[in-house]
Short mmCIF file of C-alpha atoms in Angstrom, two decimals:
data_model
loop_
_atom_site.label_atom_id
_atom_site.label_comp_id
_atom_site.label_asym_id
_atom_site.label_seq_id
_atom_site.Cartn_x
_atom_site.Cartn_y
_atom_site.Cartn_z
CA UNK A 1 -27.14 9.16 -27.44
CA UNK A 2 -28.24 9.65 -23.91
CA UNK A 3 -25.23 7.95 -22.42
CA UNK A 4 -22.88 10.41 -24.07
CA UNK A 5 -24.76 13.31 -22.53
CA UNK A 6 -24.00 12.23 -18.96
CA UNK A 7 -20.22 12.35 -18.68
CA UNK A 8 -20.06 12.68 -14.92
CA UNK A 9 -22.22 9.74 -14.00
CA UNK A 10 -20.45 6.90 -12.30
CA UNK A 11 -20.13 4.03 -14.70
CA UNK A 12 -22.21 1.07 -13.60
CA UNK A 13 -20.71 -1.30 -16.19
CA UNK A 14 -17.48 -1.43 -18.18
CA UNK A 15 -19.33 -1.74 -21.53
CA UNK A 16 -21.38 1.33 -20.88
CA UNK A 17 -18.18 3.06 -19.88
CA UNK A 18 -16.87 2.47 -23.46
CA UNK A 19 -19.47 4.95 -24.68
CA UNK A 20 -18.69 7.73 -22.28
CA UNK A 21 -17.54 11.16 -23.56
CA UNK A 22 -13.83 10.63 -23.02
CA UNK A 23 -13.92 7.40 -24.94
CA UNK A 24 -15.99 9.10 -27.63
CA UNK A 25 -13.17 11.63 -28.12
CA UNK A 26 -10.65 8.76 -28.36
CA UNK A 27 -12.77 7.01 -30.99
CA UNK A 28 -13.01 10.21 -33.07
CA UNK A 29 -9.19 10.55 -32.76
CA UNK A 30 -8.68 7.00 -34.01
CA UNK A 31 -11.09 7.51 -36.91
CA UNK A 32 -9.28 10.69 -37.98
CA UNK A 33 -5.89 9.00 -37.71
CA UNK A 34 -7.03 6.19 -39.98
CA UNK A 35 -8.50 8.64 -42.43
CA UNK A 36 -5.23 10.61 -42.69
CA UNK A 37 -3.40 7.34 -43.21
CA UNK A 38 -5.80 6.19 -45.96
CA UNK A 39 -5.50 9.53 -47.81
CA UNK A 40 -1.74 9.71 -47.54
CA UNK A 41 -1.26 6.13 -48.58
CA UNK A 42 -3.41 6.66 -51.66
CA UNK A 43 -1.99 10.00 -52.74
CA UNK A 44 1.61 10.29 -51.65
CA UNK A 45 3.15 6.95 -50.67
CA UNK A 46 4.09 3.88 -52.68
CA UNK A 47 1.53 1.22 -51.48
CA UNK A 48 4.35 -1.33 -51.37
CA UNK A 49 5.81 0.55 -48.37
CA UNK A 50 2.58 1.56 -46.71
CA UNK A 51 -0.69 0.12 -48.05
CA UNK A 52 -3.86 2.09 -47.36
CA UNK A 53 -5.98 1.02 -44.43
CA UNK A 54 -8.71 -0.34 -46.69
CA UNK A 55 -6.20 -2.70 -48.37
CA UNK A 56 -4.99 -3.95 -44.98
CA UNK A 57 -8.61 -4.53 -43.95
CA UNK A 58 -9.18 -6.56 -47.17
CA UNK A 59 -6.01 -8.51 -46.29
CA UNK A 60 -7.57 -9.36 -42.97
CA UNK A 61 -10.77 -10.47 -44.63
CA UNK A 62 -8.74 -12.65 -47.03
CA UNK A 63 -6.90 -14.25 -44.03
CA UNK A 64 -10.18 -14.74 -42.27
CA UNK A 65 -11.66 -16.52 -45.29
CA UNK A 66 -8.67 -18.90 -45.38
CA UNK A 67 -9.33 -19.69 -41.69
CA UNK A 68 -5.86 -18.35 -40.86
CA UNK A 69 -6.74 -15.15 -38.99
CA UNK A 70 -8.44 -16.61 -35.89
CA UNK A 71 -5.96 -19.46 -35.75
CA UNK A 72 -2.96 -17.11 -35.57
CA UNK A 73 -4.66 -14.90 -33.05
CA UNK A 74 -5.77 -17.82 -30.88
CA UNK A 75 -2.38 -19.53 -30.90
CA UNK A 76 -0.45 -16.35 -30.00
CA UNK A 77 -2.93 -15.38 -27.29
CA UNK A 78 -2.81 -18.83 -25.76
CA UNK A 79 0.98 -18.71 -25.61
CA UNK A 80 1.07 -15.16 -24.20
CA UNK A 81 -1.64 -15.58 -21.58
CA UNK A 82 -0.63 -19.12 -20.66
CA UNK A 83 3.01 -18.19 -20.18
CA UNK A 84 2.17 -14.93 -18.44
CA UNK A 85 -0.22 -16.56 -15.94
CA UNK A 86 2.07 -19.53 -15.26
CA UNK A 87 5.07 -17.26 -14.93
CA UNK A 88 3.25 -15.06 -12.45
CA UNK A 89 2.12 -18.07 -10.56
CA UNK A 90 5.74 -19.03 -10.02
CA UNK A 91 7.05 -15.49 -9.55
CA UNK A 92 4.59 -14.19 -6.91
CA UNK A 93 5.37 -16.80 -4.20
CA UNK A 94 9.06 -16.44 -5.00
CA UNK A 95 8.87 -12.67 -4.73
CA UNK A 96 6.99 -12.86 -1.46
CA UNK A 97 9.68 -15.29 -0.12
CA UNK A 98 12.59 -13.13 -1.26
CA UNK A 99 10.94 -9.98 0.05
CA UNK A 100 10.14 -11.52 3.47
CA UNK A 101 13.21 -13.55 4.38
CA UNK A 102 16.72 -12.17 4.27
CA UNK A 103 18.21 -15.65 3.95
CA UNK A 104 15.97 -16.46 0.98
CA UNK A 105 16.92 -13.18 -0.58
CA UNK A 106 20.68 -13.90 -0.18
CA UNK A 107 20.28 -17.36 -1.70
CA UNK A 108 18.05 -16.45 -4.65
CA UNK A 109 18.98 -12.84 -5.45
CA UNK A 110 22.25 -13.51 -7.23
CA UNK A 111 20.50 -15.85 -9.69
CA UNK A 112 17.65 -13.48 -10.22
CA UNK A 113 19.75 -10.48 -10.99
CA UNK A 114 22.05 -12.43 -13.29
CA UNK A 115 19.30 -14.15 -15.19
CA UNK A 116 16.96 -11.26 -15.61
CA UNK A 117 19.44 -9.47 -17.82
CA UNK A 118 19.61 -12.36 -20.29
CA UNK A 119 16.78 -11.62 -22.76
CA UNK A 120 14.43 -14.48 -23.52
CA UNK A 121 15.22 -13.97 -27.18
CA UNK A 122 18.83 -15.01 -26.55
CA UNK A 123 17.54 -18.29 -25.20
CA UNK A 124 15.10 -19.27 -28.00
CA UNK A 125 17.37 -21.79 -29.68
CA UNK A 126 18.51 -23.24 -26.40
CA UNK A 127 14.97 -23.73 -25.15
CA UNK A 128 14.02 -25.44 -28.41
CA UNK A 129 16.92 -27.82 -28.04
CA UNK A 130 15.92 -28.49 -24.44
CA UNK A 131 12.18 -28.59 -24.65
CA UNK A 132 11.39 -29.38 -28.29
CA UNK A 133 9.72 -27.35 -31.05
CA UNK A 134 6.28 -27.69 -29.55
CA UNK A 135 4.27 -25.39 -27.34
CA UNK A 136 6.21 -26.19 -24.21
CA UNK A 137 9.33 -24.26 -25.20
CA UNK A 138 7.28 -21.26 -26.26
CA UNK A 139 5.25 -21.04 -23.07
CA UNK A 140 8.37 -21.55 -21.00
CA UNK A 141 10.02 -18.64 -22.82
CA UNK A 142 7.10 -16.39 -22.03
CA UNK A 143 7.14 -17.59 -18.43
CA UNK A 144 10.86 -16.76 -18.26
CA UNK A 145 10.26 -13.26 -19.61
CA UNK A 146 7.37 -12.70 -17.27
CA UNK A 147 8.64 -14.20 -14.04
CA UNK A 148 11.57 -11.84 -13.37
CA UNK A 149 9.49 -8.72 -13.81
CA UNK A 150 6.70 -10.01 -11.58
CA UNK A 151 9.18 -11.34 -9.00
CA UNK A 152 11.17 -8.15 -8.66
CA UNK A 153 8.03 -6.10 -8.39
CA UNK A 154 6.55 -8.45 -5.79
CA UNK A 155 9.66 -8.42 -3.67
CA UNK A 156 9.82 -4.63 -3.92
CA UNK A 157 6.18 -4.42 -2.83
CA UNK A 158 6.92 -6.55 0.22
CA UNK A 159 10.01 -4.42 1.00
CA UNK A 160 7.97 -1.22 1.01
CA UNK A 161 5.23 -2.37 3.43
CA UNK A 162 5.29 0.28 6.11
CA UNK A 163 6.56 -0.85 9.49
CA UNK A 164 3.66 0.85 11.27
CA UNK A 165 1.20 -1.59 9.63
CA UNK A 166 3.10 -4.58 11.04
CA UNK A 167 3.45 -2.94 14.40
CA UNK A 168 -0.29 -2.08 14.52
CA UNK A 169 -1.09 -5.75 13.72
CA UNK A 170 1.25 -6.80 16.51
CA UNK A 171 -0.63 -4.70 19.09
CA UNK A 172 -3.68 -6.73 18.09
CA UNK A 173 -1.83 -9.87 18.94
CA UNK A 174 -1.30 -11.04 15.37
CA UNK A 175 1.25 -13.86 14.82
CA UNK A 176 4.01 -13.73 12.21
CA UNK A 177 1.95 -15.86 9.86
CA UNK A 178 -1.18 -13.70 10.35
CA UNK A 179 0.87 -10.58 9.68
CA UNK A 180 2.21 -12.16 6.44
CA UNK A 181 -1.25 -13.05 5.11
CA UNK A 182 -3.26 -10.15 6.38
CA UNK A 183 -0.78 -7.30 6.16
CA UNK A 184 2.23 -8.08 3.91
CA UNK A 185 0.42 -9.82 1.01
CA UNK A 186 -2.38 -7.24 0.67
CA UNK A 187 0.09 -4.40 1.01
CA UNK A 188 2.17 -5.82 -1.78
CA UNK A 189 -0.83 -6.26 -4.09
CA UNK A 190 -0.43 -2.93 -5.97
CA UNK A 191 3.18 -3.77 -6.86
CA UNK A 192 2.20 -7.33 -7.90
CA UNK A 193 -0.57 -5.91 -10.04
CA UNK A 194 1.64 -3.35 -11.81
CA UNK A 195 4.43 -5.96 -12.22
CA UNK A 196 1.99 -8.28 -14.02
CA UNK A 197 0.84 -5.43 -16.23
CA UNK A 198 4.43 -4.68 -17.32
CA UNK A 199 5.10 -8.43 -17.76
CA UNK A 200 2.09 -8.71 -20.06
CA UNK A 201 3.70 -6.21 -22.44
CA UNK A 202 6.99 -8.01 -22.49
CA UNK A 203 5.16 -11.35 -23.12
CA UNK A 204 4.07 -9.86 -26.44
CA UNK A 205 7.68 -8.92 -27.32
CA UNK A 206 8.97 -12.43 -26.54
CA UNK A 207 6.24 -14.43 -28.30
CA UNK A 208 6.63 -12.47 -31.59
CA UNK A 209 10.40 -13.04 -31.58
CA UNK A 210 9.91 -16.75 -30.81
CA UNK A 211 7.27 -17.20 -33.47
CA UNK A 212 9.44 -15.53 -36.08
CA UNK A 213 12.35 -17.77 -35.30
CA UNK A 214 10.72 -21.09 -34.59
CA UNK A 215 7.02 -21.57 -35.15
CA UNK A 216 4.44 -22.64 -37.72
CA UNK A 217 1.66 -20.41 -36.43
CA UNK A 218 0.96 -17.24 -34.48
CA UNK A 219 1.12 -13.54 -35.30
CA UNK A 220 4.95 -13.44 -35.30
CA UNK A 221 4.96 -16.28 -37.81
CA UNK A 222 2.34 -14.42 -39.93
CA UNK A 223 4.50 -11.29 -40.05
CA UNK A 224 7.65 -13.22 -40.81
CA UNK A 225 6.22 -15.35 -43.64
CA UNK A 226 4.25 -12.52 -45.25
CA UNK A 227 7.53 -11.08 -46.49
CA UNK A 228 8.24 -14.32 -48.29
CA UNK A 229 5.09 -13.89 -50.34
CA UNK A 230 5.50 -10.10 -50.69
CA UNK A 231 2.14 -9.82 -48.87
CA UNK A 232 2.88 -6.53 -47.22
CA UNK A 233 -0.82 -6.12 -46.40
CA UNK A 234 -0.77 -9.39 -44.43
CA UNK A 235 2.28 -8.18 -42.55
CA UNK A 236 0.35 -5.07 -41.55
CA UNK A 237 -2.54 -7.17 -40.45
CA UNK A 238 -0.18 -8.98 -38.05
CA UNK A 239 1.35 -5.72 -36.79
CA UNK A 240 -2.05 -4.19 -36.33
CA UNK A 241 -3.38 -7.16 -34.43
CA UNK A 242 -0.41 -7.18 -32.03
CA UNK A 243 -1.13 -3.55 -31.05
CA UNK A 244 -4.85 -4.28 -30.87
CA UNK A 245 -4.57 -7.43 -28.79
CA UNK A 246 -2.11 -5.73 -26.51
CA UNK A 247 -4.42 -2.85 -25.95
CA UNK A 248 -7.34 -5.23 -25.37
CA UNK A 249 -5.59 -7.50 -22.90
CA UNK A 250 -4.17 -4.47 -21.04
CA UNK A 251 -7.60 -3.00 -20.85
CA UNK A 252 -9.01 -6.27 -19.58
CA UNK A 253 -6.34 -6.39 -16.86
CA UNK A 254 -7.09 -2.78 -15.94
CA UNK A 255 -10.82 -3.62 -15.65
CA UNK A 256 -9.92 -6.71 -13.62
CA UNK A 257 -7.93 -4.38 -11.29
CA UNK A 258 -10.75 -1.87 -11.00
CA UNK A 259 -13.75 -4.13 -10.64
CA UNK A 260 -12.53 -7.51 -9.26
CA UNK A 261 -9.59 -6.72 -6.95
CA UNK A 262 -10.37 -2.96 -6.69
CA UNK A 263 -9.89 -2.71 -2.95
CA UNK A 264 -6.38 -4.00 -3.19
CA UNK A 265 -5.14 -1.85 -6.00
CA UNK A 266 -7.14 1.34 -5.25
CA UNK A 267 -5.09 3.80 -7.36
CA UNK A 268 -2.70 1.47 -9.21
CA UNK A 269 -5.35 0.68 -11.84
CA UNK A 270 -6.09 4.38 -12.61
CA UNK A 271 -3.73 4.72 -15.54
CA UNK B 1 -2.89 -1.23 34.67
CA UNK B 2 0.21 0.27 36.27
CA UNK B 3 3.28 0.92 34.15
CA UNK B 4 6.55 1.01 36.04
CA UNK B 5 9.75 2.19 34.42
CA UNK B 6 12.94 1.77 36.48
CA UNK B 7 16.26 3.29 35.44
CA UNK B 8 15.52 2.44 31.78
CA UNK B 9 18.03 3.33 29.13
CA UNK B 10 17.86 2.68 25.41
CA UNK B 11 20.21 2.59 22.47
CA UNK B 12 19.58 1.11 19.05
CA UNK B 13 21.63 -1.92 18.16
CA UNK B 14 22.01 -2.65 14.48
CA UNK B 15 24.15 -5.58 13.32
CA UNK B 16 26.14 -5.64 16.56
CA UNK B 17 26.78 -1.91 16.71
CA UNK B 18 25.26 0.21 19.47
CA UNK B 19 24.19 3.83 18.85
CA UNK B 20 24.74 6.49 21.54
CA UNK B 21 22.16 6.25 24.33
CA UNK B 22 18.82 7.84 23.29
CA UNK B 23 17.29 7.47 26.73
CA UNK B 24 19.12 7.08 29.99
CA UNK B 25 18.06 6.50 33.57
CA UNK B 26 14.31 7.08 33.14
CA UNK B 27 12.32 6.44 36.31
CA UNK B 28 8.62 6.76 36.04
CA UNK B 29 5.49 5.12 37.48
CA UNK B 30 2.24 5.57 35.69
CA UNK B 31 -0.62 4.48 37.97
CA UNK B 32 -3.75 2.71 36.79
CA UNK B 33 -6.23 5.16 35.24
CA UNK B 34 -3.90 8.11 34.80
CA UNK B 35 -3.81 10.31 31.69
CA UNK B 36 -0.10 11.07 31.38
CA UNK B 37 1.43 13.31 28.76
CA UNK B 38 5.06 13.02 27.65
CA UNK B 39 6.19 16.42 26.47
CA UNK B 40 9.49 17.45 24.99
CA UNK B 41 11.37 18.99 22.12
CA UNK B 42 11.72 16.87 19.01
CA UNK B 43 14.40 14.23 19.21
CA UNK B 44 14.19 13.96 22.97
CA UNK B 45 13.21 10.28 22.88
CA UNK B 46 9.56 10.65 24.04
CA UNK B 47 8.36 8.48 21.14
CA UNK B 48 11.16 6.01 21.92
CA UNK B 49 9.85 5.72 25.50
CA UNK B 50 6.37 5.14 24.18
CA UNK B 51 7.67 2.34 21.86
CA UNK B 52 9.34 0.69 24.79
CA UNK B 53 6.04 0.66 26.66
CA UNK B 54 4.31 -0.73 23.55
CA UNK B 55 6.95 -3.42 23.40
CA UNK B 56 8.11 -2.55 19.87
CA UNK B 57 11.63 -2.23 21.27
CA UNK B 58 13.15 -3.48 24.53
CA UNK B 59 15.14 -1.37 27.03
CA UNK B 60 18.96 -1.69 26.73
CA UNK B 61 19.16 -1.47 30.53
CA UNK B 62 16.79 -1.11 33.38
CA UNK B 63 13.41 -2.61 33.90
CA UNK B 64 10.02 -1.85 32.32
CA UNK B 65 6.99 -3.73 33.61
CA UNK B 66 3.24 -3.59 33.57
CA UNK B 67 1.43 -4.89 36.64
CA UNK B 68 4.66 -6.55 37.65
CA UNK B 69 5.18 -8.39 34.35
CA UNK B 70 8.24 -7.38 32.33
CA UNK B 71 7.35 -6.01 28.89
CA UNK B 72 9.04 -8.04 26.09
CA UNK B 73 6.68 -7.65 23.16
CA UNK B 74 3.46 -5.91 21.99
CA UNK B 75 0.23 -7.21 23.45
CA UNK B 76 -3.51 -6.72 23.30
CA UNK B 77 -3.39 -4.94 26.70
CA UNK B 78 -1.69 -1.96 25.02
CA UNK B 79 -3.30 -0.15 22.03
CA UNK B 80 -1.35 2.30 19.88
CA UNK B 81 -2.30 5.30 17.78
CA UNK B 82 0.48 6.28 15.37
CA UNK B 83 1.32 9.82 14.37
CA UNK B 84 1.35 9.12 10.62
CA UNK B 85 -2.07 9.45 9.00
CA UNK B 86 -1.65 6.81 6.35
CA UNK B 87 0.97 4.27 7.15
CA UNK B 88 -0.78 2.53 10.03
CA UNK B 89 -4.25 2.08 8.47
CA UNK B 90 -4.95 -0.89 6.17
CA UNK B 91 -5.87 0.90 2.95
CA UNK B 92 -7.47 -2.18 1.40
CA UNK B 93 -10.04 -2.40 4.21
CA UNK B 94 -13.02 -0.18 4.81
CA UNK B 95 -13.26 1.85 8.01
CA UNK B 96 -15.45 -0.86 9.55
CA UNK B 97 -13.05 -3.61 8.47
CA UNK B 98 -10.10 -1.71 9.86
CA UNK B 99 -11.82 -1.51 13.25
CA UNK B 100 -12.73 -5.22 13.04
CA UNK B 101 -9.17 -6.27 12.10
CA UNK B 102 -7.96 -6.74 15.66
CA UNK B 103 -11.21 -8.38 16.83
CA UNK B 104 -10.92 -10.94 14.02
CA UNK B 105 -7.32 -11.73 14.91
CA UNK B 106 -8.53 -12.09 18.49
CA UNK B 107 -11.22 -14.57 17.38
CA UNK B 108 -14.15 -12.51 18.70
CA UNK B 109 -17.41 -14.10 17.48
CA UNK B 110 -19.18 -12.20 14.68
CA UNK B 111 -22.13 -10.75 16.63
CA UNK B 112 -19.87 -9.48 19.40
CA UNK B 113 -17.42 -8.14 16.82
CA UNK B 114 -20.05 -6.08 15.08
CA UNK B 115 -21.32 -4.68 18.35
CA UNK B 116 -17.91 -3.76 19.59
CA UNK B 117 -17.02 -2.25 16.21
CA UNK B 118 -20.14 -0.05 16.09
CA UNK B 119 -19.61 0.94 19.72
CA UNK B 120 -16.03 2.08 18.94
CA UNK B 121 -17.09 3.84 15.71
CA UNK B 122 -19.84 5.77 17.42
CA UNK B 123 -17.43 6.90 20.18
CA UNK B 124 -15.41 8.70 17.51
CA UNK B 125 -18.55 9.74 15.53
CA UNK B 126 -17.68 7.65 12.44
CA UNK B 127 -20.65 5.26 12.47
CA UNK B 128 -21.90 6.76 9.17
CA UNK B 129 -18.57 6.35 7.43
CA UNK B 130 -18.04 2.62 7.98
CA UNK B 131 -18.15 1.75 4.26
CA UNK B 132 -15.55 4.24 3.19
CA UNK B 133 -11.93 3.40 2.42
CA UNK B 134 -9.13 5.29 4.23
CA UNK B 135 -8.19 7.25 1.09
CA UNK B 136 -11.67 8.75 1.06
CA UNK B 137 -11.24 10.25 4.52
CA UNK B 138 -9.84 13.54 5.83
CA UNK B 139 -6.77 13.47 8.12
CA UNK B 140 -8.87 13.91 11.24
CA UNK B 141 -11.13 11.11 10.28
CA UNK B 142 -8.18 8.81 9.66
CA UNK B 143 -6.88 9.43 13.17
CA UNK B 144 -10.33 8.73 14.56
CA UNK B 145 -10.33 5.41 12.69
CA UNK B 146 -7.01 4.60 14.40
CA UNK B 147 -8.52 5.54 17.76
CA UNK B 148 -11.66 3.47 17.12
CA UNK B 149 -9.52 0.51 16.07
CA UNK B 150 -7.71 0.74 19.37
CA UNK B 151 -10.87 1.28 21.46
CA UNK B 152 -12.56 -1.76 19.95
CA UNK B 153 -9.84 -3.93 21.51
CA UNK B 154 -10.57 -2.43 24.94
CA UNK B 155 -6.88 -2.18 25.92
CA UNK B 156 -6.05 -1.38 29.53
CA UNK B 157 -3.42 1.07 28.27
CA UNK B 158 -3.81 3.51 25.43
CA UNK B 159 -0.61 4.74 23.85
CA UNK B 160 -0.76 7.69 21.50
CA UNK B 161 2.22 9.11 19.62
CA UNK B 162 1.41 12.67 18.57
CA UNK B 163 -1.80 11.52 16.94
CA UNK B 164 -3.09 15.03 16.12
CA UNK B 165 0.25 16.68 15.20
CA UNK B 166 -0.41 16.93 11.46
CA UNK B 167 -3.97 18.20 11.76
CA UNK B 168 -5.19 21.78 11.58
CA UNK B 169 -5.72 23.70 14.82
CA UNK B 170 -9.51 23.52 14.91
CA UNK B 171 -9.61 19.82 14.20
CA UNK B 172 -6.92 19.18 16.80
CA UNK B 173 -8.88 21.08 19.50
CA UNK B 174 -12.05 19.12 18.74
CA UNK B 175 -10.29 15.83 18.82
CA UNK B 176 -8.57 16.66 22.15
CA UNK B 177 -11.97 17.27 23.68
CA UNK B 178 -13.31 14.08 22.13
CA UNK B 179 -10.30 12.14 23.44
CA UNK B 180 -10.91 13.42 26.94
CA UNK B 181 -14.60 12.52 26.89
CA UNK B 182 -13.80 9.01 25.60
CA UNK B 183 -11.19 8.50 28.30
CA UNK B 184 -13.53 9.82 30.98
CA UNK B 185 -16.17 7.41 29.76
CA UNK B 186 -14.08 4.24 29.47
CA UNK B 187 -11.26 4.89 31.89
CA UNK B 188 -7.94 3.14 31.61
CA UNK B 189 -4.38 4.35 31.56
CA UNK B 190 -3.33 6.69 28.72
CA UNK B 191 0.14 7.80 27.72
CA UNK B 192 0.13 10.62 25.19
CA UNK B 193 3.25 11.99 23.42
CA UNK B 194 3.27 15.57 22.13
CA UNK B 195 5.56 18.53 21.54
CA UNK B 196 2.66 20.99 21.86
CA UNK B 197 2.49 22.56 25.32
CA UNK B 198 -1.19 23.56 25.09
CA UNK B 199 -2.15 20.13 23.93
CA UNK B 200 -0.26 18.72 26.95
CA UNK B 201 -2.13 20.96 29.35
CA UNK B 202 -5.50 20.30 27.65
CA UNK B 203 -5.11 16.54 28.04
CA UNK B 204 -2.85 15.53 30.87
CA UNK B 205 -3.49 14.91 34.54
CA UNK B 206 0.28 14.82 34.79
CA UNK B 207 2.83 16.17 32.28
CA UNK B 208 6.33 14.81 32.13
CA UNK B 209 8.80 17.14 30.47
CA UNK B 210 11.73 15.31 28.95
CA UNK B 211 15.17 16.75 28.61
CA UNK B 212 16.85 17.21 25.26
CA UNK B 213 18.77 14.20 23.85
CA UNK B 214 21.07 12.40 23.45
CA UNK B 215 20.74 10.39 26.63
CA UNK B 216 17.41 12.05 27.37
CA UNK B 217 15.64 11.67 30.66
CA UNK B 218 12.93 13.24 32.72
CA UNK B 219 13.52 16.92 33.36
CA UNK B 220 10.44 17.76 35.41
CA UNK B 221 6.92 16.60 36.24
CA UNK B 222 3.78 18.83 36.53
CA UNK B 223 0.50 17.93 38.11
CA UNK B 224 -2.38 19.62 36.29
CA UNK B 225 -5.04 20.23 38.87
CA UNK B 226 -7.62 21.78 36.52
CA UNK B 227 -11.01 20.28 35.71
CA UNK B 228 -11.87 19.04 32.20
CA UNK B 229 -12.49 20.53 29.73
CA UNK B 230 -9.59 22.82 30.44
CA UNK B 231 -10.24 26.49 30.29
CA UNK B 232 -7.43 28.22 28.49
CA UNK B 233 -8.16 31.63 30.02
CA UNK B 234 -7.94 30.30 33.62
CA UNK B 235 -4.99 32.12 35.33
CA UNK B 236 -3.70 28.74 36.57
CA UNK B 237 -3.68 27.41 32.99
CA UNK B 238 -1.68 30.49 31.88
CA UNK B 239 0.77 30.26 34.77
CA UNK B 240 1.42 26.60 34.01
CA UNK B 241 1.76 27.35 30.28
CA UNK B 242 4.37 29.97 31.00
CA UNK B 243 6.24 27.76 33.44
CA UNK B 244 6.44 24.88 30.96
CA UNK B 245 7.37 27.20 28.05
CA UNK B 246 10.29 28.51 30.07
CA UNK B 247 11.47 25.01 31.00
CA UNK B 248 11.17 23.67 27.45
CA UNK B 249 12.98 26.70 26.04
CA UNK B 250 15.93 25.89 28.26
CA UNK B 251 16.05 22.36 26.74
CA UNK B 252 15.65 23.58 23.17
CA UNK B 253 18.48 26.10 23.56
CA UNK B 254 20.75 23.30 24.75
CA UNK B 255 20.27 21.57 21.41
CA UNK B 256 20.82 24.68 19.39
CA UNK B 257 24.16 25.54 21.05
#
């Protein structure tokens, strides 16, 4: 393919980038890994412990035919992305506030540093008692898990804005408010961006735990109930999908960083 | 614009505690249109004095005023070029946008803004690099962006805090020449901080040598009556260089004892 032969060309589009040489090597690596798994699972390992890839794939097809696959994926993704975005929406302004004003920091900090060490998983039952068994409690738990990570990162970002930038803006006659919007917020963007990326991963951890304990749908529920039916292949479908969806959403966030808000995150979206 | 500094002293005050005096009893008048160099060993408070003129800090005692008005805070009449290559530029803005930053804050209409931006960029030979981001520039180019950003605001006073200290010798020499031709063209008062004696003689009409801290002050003042660009093999250049070297050595040895 022509595209593969031009590794040093700048990528005009993310989709074309998928076919570049470095990605080609990754794809070969994945294919080999799956092949080794398939062979090992067929020859050396009891399929009850580790089913071959092909069996897992057939399990996925079976789930798809029962209209369960897309439902579980959709429900989990909605909870993860909804909670993550709403959590960030609360956390970013709070982080900017705590990072900018010493009084705000003194008022809010003790709560933050106490609460952020209480894992969301410890609060599942409590949240269900408070907010019911519906979607609300689940989204709030993801928000809870997200918000502290994003907030601490945002406040750290504000704290590390170099004094020279603010001083330079002052020599141009900028007001405190102008300095906040035009210097502090853009300077903190890389930290906010990285914080949201870390929070995305922890959203996955939380939602699976919640769905295992108290849900009728979602990938966590799929993994949990599969053991009841001894459907070890379905369990692997759920596990696989978590990794795959995580990778995909993380990649989407990375592309958002590179192509949409690229000027603000310059190097933070490189890895 | 004339800067007058009368028996100015400075000590940092943090949460009620006062540090030992960094500057003490500094008397200096910088007349309109002068290129003045503040020279001294590191830690002598020359940058501190510059920050006082910029209005980033206020004198602990004494009086610092510009055209008769006491300096309390930074203002558009005083531009600043910082020593550090990266920390003062806005890395999310292109070179052009960095230069426009102050003009936007100042509410300069778009057409005017673009004209003044391009004017400033061409003075530092960066007109063809306007679309680049700071992390795509060399050290010398970054400092030129800082200079252009200051020039676009047309400040009456240009303050420069060792702007070329971290650049290689060739780049530094070029930029010194460029600085002088810009200043000759636009005029205005310039206060330039350096620890490099040759740089001081290349640039200054007057050089103020500061004594070693703490409680630093002015040790001596030299008038440089040589035409620009300064010829480094001129006997008068060499005599002055030797004189200043001797005086500065005296200050450095105080610190080492």
